[in-house]
Coordinates of C-alpha atoms in Angstrom, one line a residue:
X17 CA 89.4 99.1 108.8
X18 CA 90.4 98.5 105.2
X19 CA 87.4 100.3 104.0
X20 CA 88.3 103.4 106.0
X21 CA 91.8 103.3 104.5
X22 CA 90.5 103.1 101.0
X23 CA 88.2 106.0 101.7
X24 CA 91.1 108.1 102.9
X25 CA 93.2 107.3 99.8
X26 CA 90.2 108.0 97.6
X27 CA 89.9 111.5 99.1
X28 CA 93.6 112.2 98.2
X29 CA 93.4 110.9 94.7
X30 CA 92.1 113.5 92.2
X31 CA 89.5 111.5 90.4
X32 CA 89.2 112.2 86.7
X33 CA 91.6 115.1 86.4
X34 CA 90.7 117.5 83.7
X35 CA 93.7 118.7 81.6
X36 CA 93.3 122.2 80.2
X37 CA 96.7 122.7 78.5
X38 CA 98.5 120.0 76.6
X39 CA 101.8 119.8 74.7
X40 CA 102.9 117.4 71.9
X41 CA 106.0 116.9 69.9
X42 CA 105.4 120.1 67.8
X43 CA 102.1 121.6 68.9
X44 CA 100.4 123.1 72.0
X45 CA 96.7 123.0 72.9
X46 CA 94.7 125.1 75.3
X47 CA 91.1 124.8 76.5
X48 CA 89.3 128.1 76.9
X49 CA 86.9 128.8 79.7
X50 CA 84.0 128.9 77.3
X51 CA 84.6 125.3 76.2
X52 CA 86.3 126.1 72.9
X53 CA 89.9 125.1 72.1
X54 CA 92.9 126.9 70.6
X55 CA 96.1 125.4 69.2
X56 CA 99.5 126.5 67.8
X57 CA 102.3 124.7 66.1
X58 CA 102.7 122.1 63.4
X59 CA 99.5 121.3 61.6
X60 CA 100.7 118.9 59.0
X61 CA 98.0 116.4 59.8
X62 CA 95.3 118.8 61.0
X63 CA 96.2 118.3 64.7
X64 CA 95.6 122.0 65.3
X65 CA 92.2 122.0 63.5
X66 CA 90.2 122.5 66.7
X67 CA 88.5 125.8 66.0
X68 CA 85.2 124.2 65.5
X69 CA 85.2 122.3 68.8
X70 CA 82.6 123.2 71.4
X71 CA 81.6 122.0 74.9
X72 CA 85.1 120.6 75.6
X73 CA 86.1 119.9 79.2
X74 CA 89.6 118.5 78.7
X75 CA 92.3 118.3 76.0
X76 CA 95.3 116.1 75.4
X77 CA 98.0 116.1 72.7
X78 CA 100.0 113.1 71.6
X79 CA 103.7 113.3 72.1
X80 CA 106.7 111.4 70.8
X81 CA 110.5 111.6 71.2
X82 CA 112.6 113.7 68.8
X83 CA 113.7 111.7 65.8
X84 CA 113.8 112.2 62.1
X85 CA 111.0 109.6 61.5
X86 CA 108.6 110.9 64.1
X87 CA 106.6 114.0 64.9
X88 CA 103.2 113.2 63.5
X89 CA 100.5 113.9 66.1
X90 CA 96.9 114.0 67.0
X91 CA 94.8 115.9 69.4
X92 CA 91.9 114.6 71.6
X93 CA 89.1 116.6 73.3
X94 CA 86.8 115.3 76.0
X95 CA 83.3 116.7 75.6
X96 CA 80.9 117.7 78.4
X97 CA 78.6 114.8 77.3
X98 CA 81.4 112.3 77.9
X99 CA 82.0 111.7 74.2
X100 CA 85.4 112.3 72.6
X101 CA 86.6 114.4 69.6
X102 CA 89.8 113.8 67.7
X103 CA 91.8 115.4 64.9
X104 CA 95.1 114.8 63.3
X105 CA 97.2 111.8 62.3
X106 CA 95.2 108.6 62.1
X107 CA 97.4 106.1 60.3
X108 CA 96.9 103.6 63.2
X109 CA 93.2 104.5 63.9
X110 CA 94.2 106.5 67.0
X111 CA 91.5 109.0 66.1
X112 CA 88.7 106.4 65.9
X113 CA 86.9 107.4 69.1
X114 CA 83.6 108.5 67.7
X115 CA 81.8 105.6 69.3
X116 CA 83.2 106.1 72.7
X117 CA 80.7 106.9 75.5
X118 CA 80.8 107.6 79.2
X119 CA 84.4 108.8 79.1
X120 CA 85.7 110.9 82.0
X121 CA 89.4 111.3 81.2
X122 CA 91.6 110.8 78.1
X123 CA 95.3 110.4 77.4
X124 CA 97.2 110.3 74.1
X125 CA 100.4 108.5 73.4
X126 CA 102.3 108.1 70.2
X127 CA 99.9 106.5 67.7
X128 CA 97.2 105.7 70.3
X129 CA 94.5 107.1 72.4
X130 CA 93.4 106.0 75.9
X131 CA 90.0 106.6 77.4
X132 CA 88.9 106.2 81.1
X133 CA 85.3 105.4 81.7
X134 CA 83.2 106.4 84.7
X135 CA 83.1 102.8 85.9
X136 CA 86.9 102.7 86.3
X137 CA 87.5 100.6 83.2
X138 CA 89.7 101.7 80.3
X139 CA 89.5 101.6 76.5
X140 CA 92.2 102.1 73.9
X141 CA 92.7 102.5 70.1
X142 CA 95.8 102.7 68.0
X143 CA 99.1 101.1 67.8
X144 CA 99.5 98.0 70.0
X145 CA 102.8 96.5 68.8
X146 CA 104.1 96.3 72.3
X147 CA 100.9 95.7 74.3
X148 CA 100.5 99.4 75.1
X149 CA 96.8 99.1 74.4
X150 CA 96.2 96.0 76.5
X151 CA 94.1 97.7 79.1
X152 CA 90.8 95.8 78.8
X153 CA 91.3 94.1 82.1
X154 CA 91.9 97.2 84.1
X155 CA 89.4 98.3 86.7
X156 CA 89.1 100.8 89.6
X157 CA 91.2 103.3 87.5
X158 CA 90.9 107.0 88.3
X159 CA 93.6 108.4 85.9
X160 CA 95.6 107.3 82.9
X161 CA 98.9 108.4 81.2
X162 CA 100.5 107.5 77.9
X163 CA 104.1 107.5 77.0
X164 CA 105.6 106.7 73.6
X165 CA 105.2 102.9 74.0
X166 CA 103.8 102.3 77.5
X167 CA 100.5 103.1 79.3
X168 CA 100.0 103.9 83.0
X169 CA 96.9 103.5 85.1
X170 CA 96.3 105.0 88.6
X171 CA 94.0 103.0 90.7
X172 CA 91.5 104.4 93.3
X173 CA 93.6 102.8 96.1
X174 CA 96.7 104.8 95.1
X175 CA 98.5 101.9 93.5
X176 CA 99.6 101.9 89.8
X177 CA 99.5 99.5 86.9
X178 CA 101.4 99.6 83.5
X179 CA 101.4 97.8 80.1
X180 CA 103.7 98.1 77.1
X181 CA 107.4 98.5 76.5
X182 CA 109.5 98.0 79.6
X183 CA 113.0 98.0 78.2
X184 CA 114.2 100.5 80.7
X185 CA 112.0 99.5 83.6
X186 CA 109.5 102.3 82.9
X187 CA 106.6 99.9 83.8
X188 CA 108.1 98.8 87.1
X189 CA 105.4 100.5 89.2
X190 CA 103.9 97.5 90.9
X191 CA 105.4 98.5 94.3
X192 CA 104.1 102.1 94.2
X193 CA 101.5 103.1 96.7
X194 CA 99.9 106.3 98.0
X195 CA 100.1 107.8 94.5
X196 CA 97.7 110.6 93.5
X197 CA 98.9 111.4 89.9
X198 CA 100.9 109.7 87.2
X199 CA 102.7 110.9 84.1
X200 CA 104.6 109.0 81.3
X201 CA 107.4 110.2 79.1
X202 CA 109.4 108.6 76.3
X203 CA 111.0 105.9 78.5
X204 CA 110.3 107.0 82.0
X205 CA 107.3 107.2 84.4
X206 CA 106.7 109.5 87.3
X207 CA 104.3 109.2 90.3
X208 CA 103.2 112.0 92.6
X209 CA 102.6 110.9 96.2
X210 CA 100.0 112.3 98.5
X211 CA 102.7 113.9 100.7
X212 CA 104.0 116.0 97.8
X213 CA 107.1 113.9 97.0
X214 CA 107.8 112.3 93.7
X215 CA 108.9 108.8 92.6
X216 CA 110.4 107.7 89.2
X217 CA 111.3 104.7 87.2
X218 CA 112.8 104.2 83.8
X219 CA 115.6 105.6 81.7
X220 CA 117.6 108.2 83.5
X221 CA 120.2 109.1 80.8
X222 CA 119.4 112.8 81.1
X223 CA 118.7 112.8 84.9
X224 CA 115.0 113.0 84.2
X225 CA 114.3 110.6 87.1
X226 CA 116.3 112.7 89.6
X227 CA 113.3 113.8 91.6
X228 CA 113.9 112.2 95.0
X229 CA 114.6 115.6 96.5
X230 CA 111.5 117.3 95.4
X231 CA 109.0 118.5 98.0
X232 CA 105.7 120.3 98.0
X233 CA 104.8 119.1 94.5
X234 CA 101.1 119.3 93.5
X235 CA 101.2 118.4 89.8
X236 CA 103.6 116.7 87.4
X237 CA 104.2 116.7 83.6
X238 CA 106.6 114.8 81.4
X239 CA 108.3 115.6 78.2
X240 CA 110.2 113.0 76.2
X241 CA 113.3 113.3 78.4
X242 CA 112.5 115.9 81.0
X243 CA 110.3 116.1 84.1
X244 CA 108.4 119.1 85.4
X245 CA 106.9 119.6 88.8
X246 CA 104.5 122.3 89.9
X247 CA 105.0 123.4 93.5
X248 CA 102.3 124.4 95.9
X249 CA 103.6 128.0 95.9
X250 CA 103.1 128.4 92.1
X251 CA 106.7 127.9 91.2
X252 CA 108.0 125.2 88.9
X253 CA 110.9 122.7 89.2
X254 CA 112.4 120.8 86.2
X255 CA 115.1 118.1 85.7
X256 CA 116.3 116.2 82.6
X257 CA 117.2 117.1 79.1
X258 CA 117.6 120.8 78.5
X259 CA 119.0 121.1 75.0
X260 CA 116.2 123.5 73.9
X261 CA 115.9 125.3 77.2
X262 CA 112.8 123.4 78.1
X263 CA 113.9 123.3 81.7
X264 CA 114.3 127.1 82.0
X265 CA 111.3 127.6 84.3
X266 CA 113.0 128.8 87.5
X267 CA 111.6 132.3 87.1
X268 CA 108.0 131.2 86.6
X269 CA 105.5 132.4 89.2
X270 CA 101.8 132.1 89.8
X271 CA 101.5 128.9 87.8
X272 CA 98.4 126.7 88.3
X273 CA 99.0 124.0 85.7
X274 CA 101.8 122.6 83.6
X275 CA 102.3 120.6 80.4
X276 CA 105.4 119.2 78.7
X277 CA 105.9 118.3 75.0
X278 CA 108.9 116.5 73.5
X279 CA 111.2 119.5 74.1
X280 CA 109.1 122.3 75.3
X281 CA 107.3 123.2 78.6
X282 CA 104.1 125.1 79.1
X283 CA 102.7 126.8 82.2
X284 CA 99.2 128.1 82.8
X285 CA 99.0 131.2 85.1
X286 CA 96.2 132.0 87.5
X287 CA 95.0 134.8 85.3
X288 CA 94.4 132.4 82.4
X289 CA 97.5 133.4 80.4
X290 CA 100.1 130.9 79.3
X291 CA 103.9 130.9 79.2
X292 CA 106.2 128.5 77.3
X293 CA 109.9 127.7 76.9
X294 CA 111.9 125.3 74.8
X295 CA 111.8 124.1 71.2
X296 CA 109.8 126.5 69.1
X297 CA 110.7 125.4 65.6
X298 CA 107.0 125.0 64.7
X299 CA 105.7 127.9 66.8
X300 CA 104.5 125.6 69.5
X301 CA 105.7 128.1 72.1
X302 CA 103.8 131.0 70.6
X303 CA 101.2 131.2 73.3
X304 CA 101.9 134.7 74.7
X305 CA 98.7 136.0 73.1
X306 CA 96.4 133.4 74.7
X307 CA 93.8 134.6 77.2
X308 CA 90.9 133.0 79.1
X309 CA 92.4 129.5 79.3
X310 CA 90.4 127.3 81.7
X311 CA 91.9 126.9 85.1
X312 CA 92.2 123.4 86.4
X313 CA 89.7 121.9 88.9
X314 CA 90.5 122.7 92.5

């Protein structure tokens, strides 16, 4: 009986989701259908130097909350041969992924990189001051997410595990079940349930955890202090911090994937074009000319 239940949950959980648009603190990254990558925004540390990448199947961008002493970032690309490419800020060795093999999904937090292996184990490099890289004991993981100082793992059975900073209860996910996707922000964590509802823990200063009324959600994305949900009808919902208009997505239509940076939100349309709202100080929302972005796996 237990085996049947696990099989049912496994069918609901999207194993090894491939991210094709990603947003960081000051930059945005898009994976094109030909396996190349494009990027706009701040390039102080070369985090947008992805023009030479080939055979990429997923991209992620590190994010961090808005503060005067933050903003440096890196970009990670998962290659078709299950190796990993990295560019950008590397002060904490967060780009030292050249020896990684058998990787099926990646996540990037502030100053660190997380890799999910095909056997369900997880590897991590980078800053570990608060235990955010202590993932060596994880197993049966099918998806990973990285906040500023905490890391989330989704298990095959729909339960969730977490390590790192828990000052605001952002790691209090041990009671979650029937989860099919996870996302991590600055100080909050979101879980998407198989019935299209959403659960949240952590800091709620900006109402970023007020998702209890959401229905029909098929994907989630987290900025530093805002939460975005993609609905089954291709529209988008958002709650939380809106100082830069990053929540102004109510008129979006025909969206198939979403991403959220610190203070901007990005949407991929079914025709491979991209829309963006929010903070554009570094040109991170200048995506109107993008074409041929890879659509997510069905």
